[in-house]
């Protein structure tokens, strides 16, 4: 990242204030974890908050974030299952719940089906964790990943043993309950060779005032592993949500992700997929559905570092009100990554005259025997389609809703969990109803 | 069929309409009564499709003069969905494809919307499924069409059958079929025509807009109207269509010019 230093008074003071609660974090019995945190704290001291002058942030003004002060979440309110049952996903037999970033064992349930699912505090003795945690989502150039790592304490750990196919999805539920609190959700998924699992990463809120979620997820697929990764960001209306996800693909592994961004005042999701061996497949789908004054930014990078990689990407934005969507999709094909087969599409629907989208496909190809396609469209609802539906008796708003829904449904339908798919389909229908 | 005590469904007087400031309809008159089947024929550009779209309420067509009464009500006071609910149905020449919306979902939503507006019971998904499958038999449609996206990837014939299926579900008082025969092979034409004939009864009326006589071998009209330059210039029985087929449209306008010269 090309970091331009901003006046020290604002940005550095801001990061210091965010770090203020960090020394209160109890030391871990694990020396490597304490070192990782300390390194991250040091790095926060060097990095700055990105501004519009940073190429990677030039469409996304996060200055509203720095105008508010956030403190680390205090002891979270004790929630009862009845408070959060509506977020449960019936297919998932394992659910880890984190309240303001703090693990809530009384709300969590772990099935004894062979998949190891635990909070970092409980299971951090596994050497595999030390080899992966903080190694994929590196924080050297990323101030938000550094902040998250500085506060690394509770974290969702999922390990799927060799050749095991998880029978049911694993649901990670991150619940925000405190205003002006900063929380640092963390997740590490290790899919061992030949294993298969579906992970649902779900961000919700029980309050509507401003807060800050700064999440990091790391996913490592060993040879022939398969991961379906569903990410639902349905934060509160005034939330700031910044998340980094790093995925590492070993030989012949298959990664499929569907990320849906519905909530937050300002959200930013960076997904980096690195192909570390030959013959990998990844499918990266995304939908942002935003209105009012929301801003949703999705930055993805699919790094074809090895030959015979296949990637498919479809990203859609539905933008109403005076909302602003950003998509930056980088496809990197490194020298020697021959026979790479990559396609990317970015389709955007503007529902109002003041809605705004910036979409930027970014192909960097350094191999010569590759197939890479990309395309981007920005449009409004088709008036002929609206007329067709009205001529069948549907009101204008019902017609527009149906067409808007249809636009988003293509992504929603790719979610391999039926109840979540149906719930999100309903959300899309309801959210389009309130568009101006 | 012409009935003695039929009610007037559509009364068009001196209708004028423009698209992008260009006047297309220039004083069109037409009366349609219940039970009747009317064919409107004419060369390309005579305004046939414009007339269809104006009746359905397409916003790109601006009505600049005249009146249209639908069952005694001023049609232009109704927005398109109100017209549909009141019983006006347009079968599109080019049905719109809607990727992402299952045909079953679309058909049920339109059916239930119109039923509710007419004060009738709505059907839940299971009841509707039985109901629509019965209607589909009439059009020899495979039930697979329910699961596919609306018109997406349908052949020309499949799209037109889907239009007539909607007509069967919505039970309009006035159905306007805009070039429903275009793009149909002979089997599809027979199936679509059978469907329309089956749906025609003494309480509703059909207006067939067509360029060719072919459709009228299957759906026999009570009246044939010839349109030219935005007006109906000649009206006759079903035999007029055959005459147009053999002699073309030019003789009608030649005859009309001659008549006007005599009158002058």
mmCIF file of N, CA, C and O in Angstrom, chain B residues 5-91:
data_model
loop_
_atom_site.group_PDB
_atom_site.id
_atom_site.type_symbol
_atom_site.label_atom_id
_atom_site.label_comp_id
_atom_site.label_asym_id
_atom_site.label_seq_id
_atom_site.Cartn_x
_atom_site.Cartn_y
_atom_site.Cartn_z
ATOM 1 N N UNK B 5 -77.642 -9.294 -27.741
ATOM 2 C CA UNK B 5 -77.790 -8.418 -26.574
ATOM 3 C C UNK B 5 -76.449 -8.156 -25.891
ATOM 4 O O UNK B 5 -76.373 -8.010 -24.685
ATOM 5 N N UNK B 6 -75.375 -8.118 -26.669
ATOM 6 C CA UNK B 6 -74.051 -7.964 -26.062
ATOM 7 C C UNK B 6 -73.842 -6.543 -25.555
ATOM 8 O O UNK B 6 -74.470 -5.602 -26.025
ATOM 9 N N UNK B 7 -72.900 -6.435 -24.581
ATOM 10 C CA UNK B 7 -72.567 -5.127 -24.001
ATOM 11 C C UNK B 7 -71.332 -4.579 -24.700
ATOM 12 O O UNK B 7 -70.461 -5.331 -25.137
ATOM 13 N N UNK B 8 -71.255 -3.260 -24.723
ATOM 14 C CA UNK B 8 -70.059 -2.643 -25.296
ATOM 15 C C UNK B 8 -68.913 -2.748 -24.299
ATOM 16 O O UNK B 8 -69.045 -2.349 -23.140
ATOM 17 N N UNK B 9 -67.806 -3.325 -24.742
ATOM 18 C CA UNK B 9 -66.635 -3.440 -23.862
ATOM 19 C C UNK B 9 -65.665 -2.291 -24.113
ATOM 20 O O UNK B 9 -65.155 -1.690 -23.185
ATOM 21 N N UNK B 10 -65.441 -1.995 -25.377
ATOM 22 C CA UNK B 10 -64.449 -0.971 -25.715
ATOM 23 C C UNK B 10 -65.042 -0.009 -26.738
ATOM 24 O O UNK B 10 -65.597 -0.446 -27.757
ATOM 25 N N UNK B 11 -64.891 1.260 -26.435
ATOM 26 C CA UNK B 11 -65.384 2.270 -27.372
ATOM 27 C C UNK B 11 -64.288 3.310 -27.579
ATOM 28 O O UNK B 11 -63.954 4.070 -26.671
ATOM 29 N N UNK B 12 -63.710 3.307 -28.772
ATOM 30 C CA UNK B 12 -62.603 4.211 -29.092
ATOM 31 C C UNK B 12 -63.127 5.245 -30.072
ATOM 32 O O UNK B 12 -63.708 4.893 -31.109
ATOM 33 N N UNK B 13 -62.910 6.537 -29.721
ATOM 34 C CA UNK B 13 -63.407 7.614 -30.590
ATOM 35 C C UNK B 13 -62.307 8.635 -30.843
ATOM 36 O O UNK B 13 -61.803 9.270 -29.915
ATOM 37 N N UNK B 14 -61.939 8.770 -32.117
ATOM 38 C CA UNK B 14 -61.004 9.830 -32.517
ATOM 39 C C UNK B 14 -59.666 9.791 -31.806
ATOM 40 O O UNK B 14 -59.067 10.823 -31.521
ATOM 41 N N UNK B 15 -59.173 8.575 -31.516
ATOM 42 C CA UNK B 15 -57.962 8.443 -30.700
ATOM 43 C C UNK B 15 -56.720 8.922 -31.456
ATOM 44 O O UNK B 15 -56.442 8.490 -32.573
ATOM 45 N N UNK B 16 -56.005 9.808 -30.775
ATOM 46 C CA UNK B 16 -54.732 10.298 -31.325
ATOM 47 C C UNK B 16 -53.633 10.033 -30.300
ATOM 48 O O UNK B 16 -53.837 10.243 -29.105
ATOM 49 N N UNK B 17 -52.484 9.582 -30.780
ATOM 50 C CA UNK B 17 -51.373 9.318 -29.857
ATOM 51 C C UNK B 17 -50.048 9.511 -30.570
ATOM 52 O O UNK B 17 -49.945 9.317 -31.792
ATOM 53 N N UNK B 18 -49.039 9.924 -29.781
ATOM 54 C CA UNK B 18 -47.710 10.205 -30.327
ATOM 55 C C UNK B 18 -46.642 9.431 -29.573
ATOM 56 O O UNK B 18 -46.806 9.098 -28.403
ATOM 57 N N UNK B 19 -45.545 9.189 -30.270
ATOM 58 C CA UNK B 19 -44.343 8.638 -29.647
ATOM 59 C C UNK B 19 -43.214 9.600 -29.971
ATOM 60 O O UNK B 19 -42.988 9.920 -31.141
ATOM 61 N N UNK B 20 -42.518 10.055 -28.940
ATOM 62 C CA UNK B 20 -41.421 11.013 -29.130
ATOM 63 C C UNK B 20 -41.855 12.196 -29.997
ATOM 64 O O UNK B 20 -41.106 12.648 -30.873
ATOM 65 N N UNK B 21 -43.069 12.668 -29.793
ATOM 66 C CA UNK B 21 -43.549 13.843 -30.521
ATOM 67 C C UNK B 21 -44.036 13.567 -31.935
ATOM 68 O O UNK B 21 -44.478 14.482 -32.630
ATOM 69 N N UNK B 22 -43.937 12.322 -32.372
ATOM 70 C CA UNK B 22 -44.422 11.986 -33.722
ATOM 71 C C UNK B 22 -45.809 11.347 -33.585
ATOM 72 O O UNK B 22 -45.971 10.357 -32.884
ATOM 73 N N UNK B 23 -46.778 11.935 -34.272
ATOM 74 C CA UNK B 23 -48.133 11.406 -34.159
ATOM 75 C C UNK B 23 -48.253 10.105 -34.956
ATOM 76 O O UNK B 23 -47.944 10.052 -36.145
ATOM 77 N N UNK B 24 -48.707 9.043 -34.263
ATOM 78 C CA UNK B 24 -48.840 7.733 -34.915
ATOM 79 C C UNK B 24 -50.326 7.405 -35.127
ATOM 80 O O UNK B 24 -50.723 6.961 -36.200
ATOM 81 N N UNK B 25 -51.114 7.594 -34.077
ATOM 82 C CA UNK B 25 -52.560 7.372 -34.213
ATOM 83 C C UNK B 25 -53.224 8.718 -34.518
ATOM 84 O O UNK B 25 -53.005 9.701 -33.813
ATOM 85 N N UNK B 26 -54.060 8.724 -35.580
ATOM 86 C CA UNK B 26 -54.576 10.002 -36.079
ATOM 87 C C UNK B 26 -56.083 9.966 -36.208
ATOM 88 O O UNK B 26 -56.623 10.170 -37.296
ATOM 89 N N UNK B 27 -56.752 9.656 -35.127
ATOM 90 C CA UNK B 27 -58.208 9.656 -35.156
ATOM 91 C C UNK B 27 -58.768 8.275 -35.407
ATOM 92 O O UNK B 27 -59.412 8.020 -36.430
ATOM 93 N N UNK B 28 -58.509 7.357 -34.453
ATOM 94 C CA UNK B 28 -58.923 5.967 -34.628
ATOM 95 C C UNK B 28 -60.274 5.742 -33.952
ATOM 96 O O UNK B 28 -60.492 6.172 -32.827
ATOM 97 N N UNK B 29 -61.166 5.073 -34.655
ATOM 98 C CA UNK B 29 -62.477 4.729 -34.096
ATOM 99 C C UNK B 29 -62.637 3.216 -34.110
ATOM 100 O O UNK B 29 -62.306 2.562 -35.102
ATOM 101 N N UNK B 30 -63.182 2.677 -33.011
ATOM 102 C CA UNK B 30 -63.408 1.231 -32.947
ATOM 103 C C UNK B 30 -64.401 0.936 -31.825
ATOM 104 O O UNK B 30 -64.285 1.496 -30.739
ATOM 105 N N UNK B 31 -65.344 0.071 -32.083
ATOM 106 C CA UNK B 31 -66.261 -0.382 -31.036
ATOM 107 C C UNK B 31 -66.193 -1.900 -30.958
ATOM 108 O O UNK B 31 -66.291 -2.583 -31.982
ATOM 109 N N UNK B 32 -65.968 -2.393 -29.745
ATOM 110 C CA UNK B 32 -65.871 -3.839 -29.537
ATOM 111 C C UNK B 32 -66.912 -4.230 -28.507
ATOM 112 O O UNK B 32 -66.973 -3.639 -27.424
ATOM 113 N N UNK B 33 -67.715 -5.245 -28.847
ATOM 114 C CA UNK B 33 -68.738 -5.709 -27.908
ATOM 115 C C UNK B 33 -68.392 -7.085 -27.377
ATOM 116 O O UNK B 33 -67.605 -7.822 -27.978
ATOM 117 N N UNK B 34 -68.997 -7.430 -26.248
ATOM 118 C CA UNK B 34 -68.693 -8.719 -25.627
ATOM 119 C C UNK B 34 -69.036 -9.851 -26.584
ATOM 120 O O UNK B 34 -70.013 -9.774 -27.337
ATOM 121 N N UNK B 35 -68.216 -10.874 -26.541
ATOM 122 C CA UNK B 35 -68.395 -12.043 -27.399
ATOM 123 C C UNK B 35 -67.695 -11.930 -28.741
ATOM 124 O O UNK B 35 -67.520 -12.933 -29.424
ATOM 125 N N UNK B 36 -67.263 -10.738 -29.090
ATOM 126 C CA UNK B 36 -66.733 -10.528 -30.448
ATOM 127 C C UNK B 36 -65.233 -10.785 -30.528
ATOM 128 O O UNK B 36 -64.493 -10.575 -29.566
ATOM 129 N N UNK B 37 -64.819 -11.189 -31.732
ATOM 130 C CA UNK B 37 -63.391 -11.277 -32.047
ATOM 131 C C UNK B 37 -63.117 -10.318 -33.200
ATOM 132 O O UNK B 37 -63.746 -10.416 -34.256
ATOM 133 N N UNK B 38 -62.235 -9.356 -32.956
ATOM 134 C CA UNK B 38 -61.865 -8.369 -33.975
ATOM 135 C C UNK B 38 -60.437 -8.610 -34.413
ATOM 136 O O UNK B 38 -59.574 -8.878 -33.575
ATOM 137 N N UNK B 39 -60.172 -8.490 -35.694
ATOM 138 C CA UNK B 39 -58.797 -8.515 -36.197
ATOM 139 C C UNK B 39 -58.460 -7.134 -36.728
ATOM 140 O O UNK B 39 -59.260 -6.546 -37.473
ATOM 141 N N UNK B 40 -57.324 -6.624 -36.307
ATOM 142 C CA UNK B 40 -56.837 -5.361 -36.867
ATOM 143 C C UNK B 40 -55.615 -5.691 -37.701
ATOM 144 O O UNK B 40 -54.618 -6.210 -37.189
ATOM 145 N N UNK B 41 -55.738 -5.419 -39.017
ATOM 146 C CA UNK B 41 -54.655 -5.745 -39.924
ATOM 147 C C UNK B 41 -54.127 -4.460 -40.532
ATOM 148 O O UNK B 41 -54.767 -3.416 -40.463
ATOM 149 N N UNK B 42 -52.956 -4.568 -41.107
ATOM 150 C CA UNK B 42 -52.410 -3.377 -41.744
ATOM 151 C C UNK B 42 -50.923 -3.532 -41.943
ATOM 152 O O UNK B 42 -50.291 -4.366 -41.303
ATOM 153 N N UNK B 43 -50.388 -2.731 -42.833
ATOM 154 C CA UNK B 43 -48.956 -2.830 -43.104
ATOM 155 C C UNK B 43 -48.127 -2.350 -41.904
ATOM 156 O O UNK B 43 -48.652 -1.714 -40.996
ATOM 157 N N UNK B 44 -46.833 -2.679 -41.952
ATOM 158 C CA UNK B 44 -45.930 -2.203 -40.894
ATOM 159 C C UNK B 44 -45.990 -0.686 -40.822
ATOM 160 O O UNK B 44 -46.064 -0.009 -41.843
ATOM 161 N N UNK B 45 -45.974 -0.168 -39.616
ATOM 162 C CA UNK B 45 -45.954 1.284 -39.449
ATOM 163 C C UNK B 45 -47.319 1.924 -39.505
ATOM 164 O O UNK B 45 -47.430 3.156 -39.443
ATOM 165 N N UNK B 46 -48.378 1.114 -39.612
ATOM 166 C CA UNK B 46 -49.703 1.717 -39.698
ATOM 167 C C UNK B 46 -50.238 2.117 -38.324
ATOM 168 O O UNK B 46 -51.231 2.832 -38.222
ATOM 169 N N UNK B 47 -49.571 1.661 -37.250
ATOM 170 C CA UNK B 47 -49.977 2.069 -35.904
ATOM 171 C C UNK B 47 -50.644 0.973 -35.097
ATOM 172 O O UNK B 47 -51.143 1.238 -34.003
ATOM 173 N N UNK B 48 -50.635 -0.263 -35.587
ATOM 174 C CA UNK B 48 -51.317 -1.364 -34.893
ATOM 175 C C UNK B 48 -50.755 -1.591 -33.491
ATOM 176 O O UNK B 48 -51.494 -1.665 -32.510
ATOM 177 N N UNK B 49 -49.409 -1.690 -33.432
ATOM 178 C CA UNK B 49 -48.808 -1.984 -32.135
ATOM 179 C C UNK B 49 -48.917 -0.790 -31.188
ATOM 180 O O UNK B 49 -49.076 -0.960 -29.982
ATOM 181 N N UNK B 50 -48.844 0.402 -31.759
ATOM 182 C CA UNK B 50 -49.023 1.611 -30.943
ATOM 183 C C UNK B 50 -50.397 1.591 -30.281
ATOM 184 O O UNK B 50 -50.537 1.884 -29.085
ATOM 185 N N UNK B 51 -51.393 1.214 -31.039
ATOM 186 C CA UNK B 51 -52.766 1.132 -30.501
ATOM 187 C C UNK B 51 -52.805 0.145 -29.321
ATOM 188 O O UNK B 51 -53.365 0.435 -28.262
ATOM 189 N N UNK B 52 -52.149 -1.014 -29.488
ATOM 190 C CA UNK B 52 -52.111 -2.018 -28.409
ATOM 191 C C UNK B 52 -51.478 -1.438 -27.147
ATOM 192 O O UNK B 52 -52.000 -1.596 -26.040
ATOM 193 N N UNK B 53 -50.338 -0.786 -27.332
ATOM 194 C CA UNK B 53 -49.596 -0.259 -26.185
ATOM 195 C C UNK B 53 -50.370 0.876 -25.505
ATOM 196 O O UNK B 53 -50.335 1.012 -24.285
ATOM 197 N N UNK B 54 -51.053 1.686 -26.306
ATOM 198 C CA UNK B 54 -51.851 2.779 -25.728
ATOM 199 C C UNK B 54 -52.971 2.206 -24.863
ATOM 200 O O UNK B 54 -53.230 2.689 -23.760
ATOM 201 N N UNK B 55 -53.590 1.145 -25.337
ATOM 202 C CA UNK B 55 -54.672 0.534 -24.543
ATOM 203 C C UNK B 55 -54.143 -0.036 -23.227
ATOM 204 O O UNK B 55 -54.808 0.018 -22.199
ATOM 205 N N UNK B 56 -52.907 -0.571 -23.267
ATOM 206 C CA UNK B 56 -52.348 -1.166 -22.048
ATOM 207 C C UNK B 56 -51.736 -0.120 -21.119
ATOM 208 O O UNK B 56 -51.483 -0.404 -19.958
ATOM 209 N N UNK B 57 -51.484 1.090 -21.673
ATOM 210 C CA UNK B 57 -51.016 2.183 -20.807
ATOM 211 C C UNK B 57 -49.512 2.386 -20.780
ATOM 212 O O UNK B 57 -48.971 2.880 -19.795
ATOM 213 N N UNK B 58 -48.824 2.020 -21.840
ATOM 214 C CA UNK B 58 -47.370 2.216 -21.880
ATOM 215 C C UNK B 58 -47.039 3.710 -21.854
ATOM 216 O O UNK B 58 -47.584 4.489 -22.635
ATOM 217 N N UNK B 59 -46.101 4.087 -20.968
ATOM 218 C CA UNK B 59 -45.853 5.518 -20.742
ATOM 219 C C UNK B 59 -45.129 6.189 -21.902
ATOM 220 O O UNK B 59 -45.106 7.416 -21.983
ATOM 221 N N UNK B 60 -44.526 5.418 -22.794
ATOM 222 C CA UNK B 60 -43.823 6.041 -23.916
ATOM 223 C C UNK B 60 -44.796 6.575 -24.975
ATOM 224 O O UNK B 60 -44.400 7.311 -25.870
ATOM 225 N N UNK B 61 -46.074 6.204 -24.851
ATOM 226 C CA UNK B 61 -47.064 6.613 -25.854
ATOM 227 C C UNK B 61 -47.958 7.686 -25.241
ATOM 228 O O UNK B 61 -48.633 7.454 -24.238
ATOM 229 N N UNK B 62 -47.947 8.851 -25.843
ATOM 230 C CA UNK B 62 -48.690 9.968 -25.274
ATOM 231 C C UNK B 62 -50.012 10.135 -26.021
ATOM 232 O O UNK B 62 -50.024 10.293 -27.253
ATOM 233 N N UNK B 63 -51.086 10.065 -25.273
ATOM 234 C CA UNK B 63 -52.399 10.262 -25.886
ATOM 235 C C UNK B 63 -52.628 11.761 -26.056
ATOM 236 O O UNK B 63 -52.526 12.528 -25.100
ATOM 237 N N UNK B 64 -52.911 12.186 -27.285
ATOM 238 C CA UNK B 64 -53.050 13.628 -27.548
ATOM 239 C C UNK B 64 -54.480 14.010 -27.918
ATOM 240 O O UNK B 64 -54.785 15.190 -28.061
ATOM 241 N N UNK B 65 -55.354 13.021 -28.082
ATOM 242 C CA UNK B 65 -56.728 13.385 -28.398
ATOM 243 C C UNK B 65 -57.637 12.175 -28.437
ATOM 244 O O UNK B 65 -57.173 11.037 -28.455
ATOM 245 N N UNK B 66 -58.952 12.435 -28.409
ATOM 246 C CA UNK B 66 -59.932 11.361 -28.499
ATOM 247 C C UNK B 66 -60.215 10.738 -27.150
ATOM 248 O O UNK B 66 -59.744 11.205 -26.106
ATOM 249 N N UNK B 67 -61.007 9.664 -27.171
ATOM 250 C CA UNK B 67 -61.397 9.033 -25.919
ATOM 251 C C UNK B 67 -61.438 7.523 -26.076
ATOM 252 O O UNK B 67 -61.613 7.005 -27.185
ATOM 253 N N UNK B 68 -61.223 6.827 -24.954
ATOM 254 C CA UNK B 68 -61.394 5.377 -24.923
ATOM 255 C C UNK B 68 -62.209 5.036 -23.683
ATOM 256 O O UNK B 68 -61.792 5.356 -22.560
ATOM 257 N N UNK B 69 -63.354 4.430 -23.893
ATOM 258 C CA UNK B 69 -64.149 3.947 -22.773
ATOM 259 C C UNK B 69 -64.019 2.435 -22.715
ATOM 260 O O UNK B 69 -64.188 1.741 -23.719
ATOM 261 N N UNK B 70 -63.684 1.938 -21.500
ATOM 262 C CA UNK B 70 -63.622 0.493 -21.278
ATOM 263 C C UNK B 70 -64.753 0.157 -20.310
ATOM 264 O O UNK B 70 -64.761 0.612 -19.173
ATOM 265 N N UNK B 71 -65.710 -0.587 -20.778
ATOM 266 C CA UNK B 71 -66.916 -0.885 -20.001
ATOM 267 C C UNK B 71 -67.479 0.391 -19.377
ATOM 268 O O UNK B 71 -67.857 0.423 -18.210
ATOM 269 N N UNK B 72 -67.474 1.455 -20.165
ATOM 270 C CA UNK B 72 -68.066 2.712 -19.726
ATOM 271 C C UNK B 72 -67.155 3.628 -18.930
ATOM 272 O O UNK B 72 -67.508 4.768 -18.654
ATOM 273 N N UNK B 73 -65.947 3.111 -18.533
ATOM 274 C CA UNK B 73 -65.019 3.948 -17.761
ATOM 275 C C UNK B 73 -63.978 4.550 -18.687
ATOM 276 O O UNK B 73 -63.557 3.922 -19.656
ATOM 277 N N UNK B 74 -63.529 5.763 -18.304
ATOM 278 C CA UNK B 74 -62.453 6.395 -19.061
ATOM 279 C C UNK B 74 -61.156 5.624 -18.802
ATOM 280 O O UNK B 74 -60.597 5.673 -17.709
ATOM 281 N N UNK B 75 -60.684 4.943 -19.826
ATOM 282 C CA UNK B 75 -59.502 4.084 -19.650
ATOM 283 C C UNK B 75 -58.276 4.888 -19.236
ATOM 284 O O UNK B 75 -57.415 4.400 -18.504
ATOM 285 N N UNK B 76 -58.201 6.146 -19.681
ATOM 286 C CA UNK B 76 -56.981 6.925 -19.442
ATOM 287 C C UNK B 76 -56.877 7.428 -18.004
ATOM 288 O O UNK B 76 -55.865 7.998 -17.623
ATOM 289 N N UNK B 77 -57.916 7.223 -17.237
ATOM 290 C CA UNK B 77 -57.797 7.558 -15.814
ATOM 291 C C UNK B 77 -57.137 6.440 -15.018
ATOM 292 O O UNK B 77 -56.880 6.587 -13.827
ATOM 293 N N UNK B 78 -56.881 5.324 -15.679
ATOM 294 C CA UNK B 78 -56.319 4.170 -14.972
ATOM 295 C C UNK B 78 -54.848 3.967 -15.340
ATOM 296 O O UNK B 78 -54.488 4.062 -16.516
ATOM 297 N N UNK B 79 -54.019 3.691 -14.330
ATOM 298 C CA UNK B 79 -52.621 3.335 -14.606
ATOM 299 C C UNK B 79 -52.600 1.884 -15.091
ATOM 300 O O UNK B 79 -53.599 1.165 -14.966
ATOM 301 N N UNK B 80 -51.471 1.433 -15.672
ATOM 302 C CA UNK B 80 -51.469 0.117 -16.313
ATOM 303 C C UNK B 80 -51.985 -1.016 -15.423
ATOM 304 O O UNK B 80 -52.765 -1.861 -15.882
ATOM 305 N N UNK B 81 -51.545 -1.031 -14.133
ATOM 306 C CA UNK B 81 -51.965 -2.146 -13.288
ATOM 307 C C UNK B 81 -53.464 -2.089 -12.999
ATOM 308 O O UNK B 81 -54.110 -3.137 -12.858
ATOM 309 N N UNK B 82 -54.026 -0.874 -12.943
ATOM 310 C CA UNK B 82 -55.473 -0.764 -12.721
ATOM 311 C C UNK B 82 -56.240 -1.278 -13.939
ATOM 312 O O UNK B 82 -57.294 -1.891 -13.819
ATOM 313 N N UNK B 83 -55.696 -1.017 -15.102
ATOM 314 C CA UNK B 83 -56.332 -1.539 -16.325
ATOM 315 C C UNK B 83 -56.316 -3.064 -16.324
ATOM 316 O O UNK B 83 -57.315 -3.708 -16.649
ATOM 317 N N UNK B 84 -55.158 -3.615 -15.939
ATOM 318 C CA UNK B 84 -55.045 -5.085 -15.918
ATOM 319 C C UNK B 84 -56.054 -5.668 -14.930
ATOM 320 O O UNK B 84 -56.727 -6.658 -15.220
ATOM 321 N N UNK B 85 -56.163 -5.034 -13.762
ATOM 322 C CA UNK B 85 -57.068 -5.554 -12.735
ATOM 323 C C UNK B 85 -58.525 -5.401 -13.177
ATOM 324 O O UNK B 85 -59.377 -6.221 -12.841
ATOM 325 N N UNK B 86 -58.793 -4.326 -13.957
ATOM 326 C CA UNK B 86 -60.159 -4.114 -14.443
ATOM 327 C C UNK B 86 -60.517 -5.089 -15.561
ATOM 328 O O UNK B 86 -61.692 -5.264 -15.881
ATOM 329 N N UNK B 87 -59.482 -5.703 -16.170
ATOM 330 C CA UNK B 87 -59.786 -6.707 -17.173
ATOM 331 C C UNK B 87 -59.236 -6.433 -18.567
ATOM 332 O O UNK B 87 -59.696 -7.015 -19.546
ATOM 333 N N UNK B 88 -58.234 -5.554 -18.671
ATOM 334 C CA UNK B 88 -57.567 -5.348 -19.961
ATOM 335 C C UNK B 88 -56.292 -6.183 -19.955
ATOM 336 O O UNK B 88 -55.526 -6.139 -18.992
ATOM 337 N N UNK B 89 -56.089 -6.945 -20.996
ATOM 338 C CA UNK B 89 -54.893 -7.794 -21.073
ATOM 339 C C UNK B 89 -54.227 -7.610 -22.420
ATOM 340 O O UNK B 89 -54.871 -7.703 -23.464
ATOM 341 N N UNK B 90 -52.932 -7.346 -22.386
ATOM 342 C CA UNK B 90 -52.165 -7.268 -23.626
ATOM 343 C C UNK B 90 -51.198 -8.447 -23.688
ATOM 344 O O UNK B 90 -50.339 -8.602 -22.816
ATOM 345 N N UNK B 91 -51.354 -9.277 -24.715
ATOM 346 C CA UNK B 91 -50.346 -10.310 -24.984
ATOM 347 C C UNK B 91 -49.264 -9.646 -25.825
ATOM 348 O O UNK B 91 -49.531 -9.159 -26.925
#
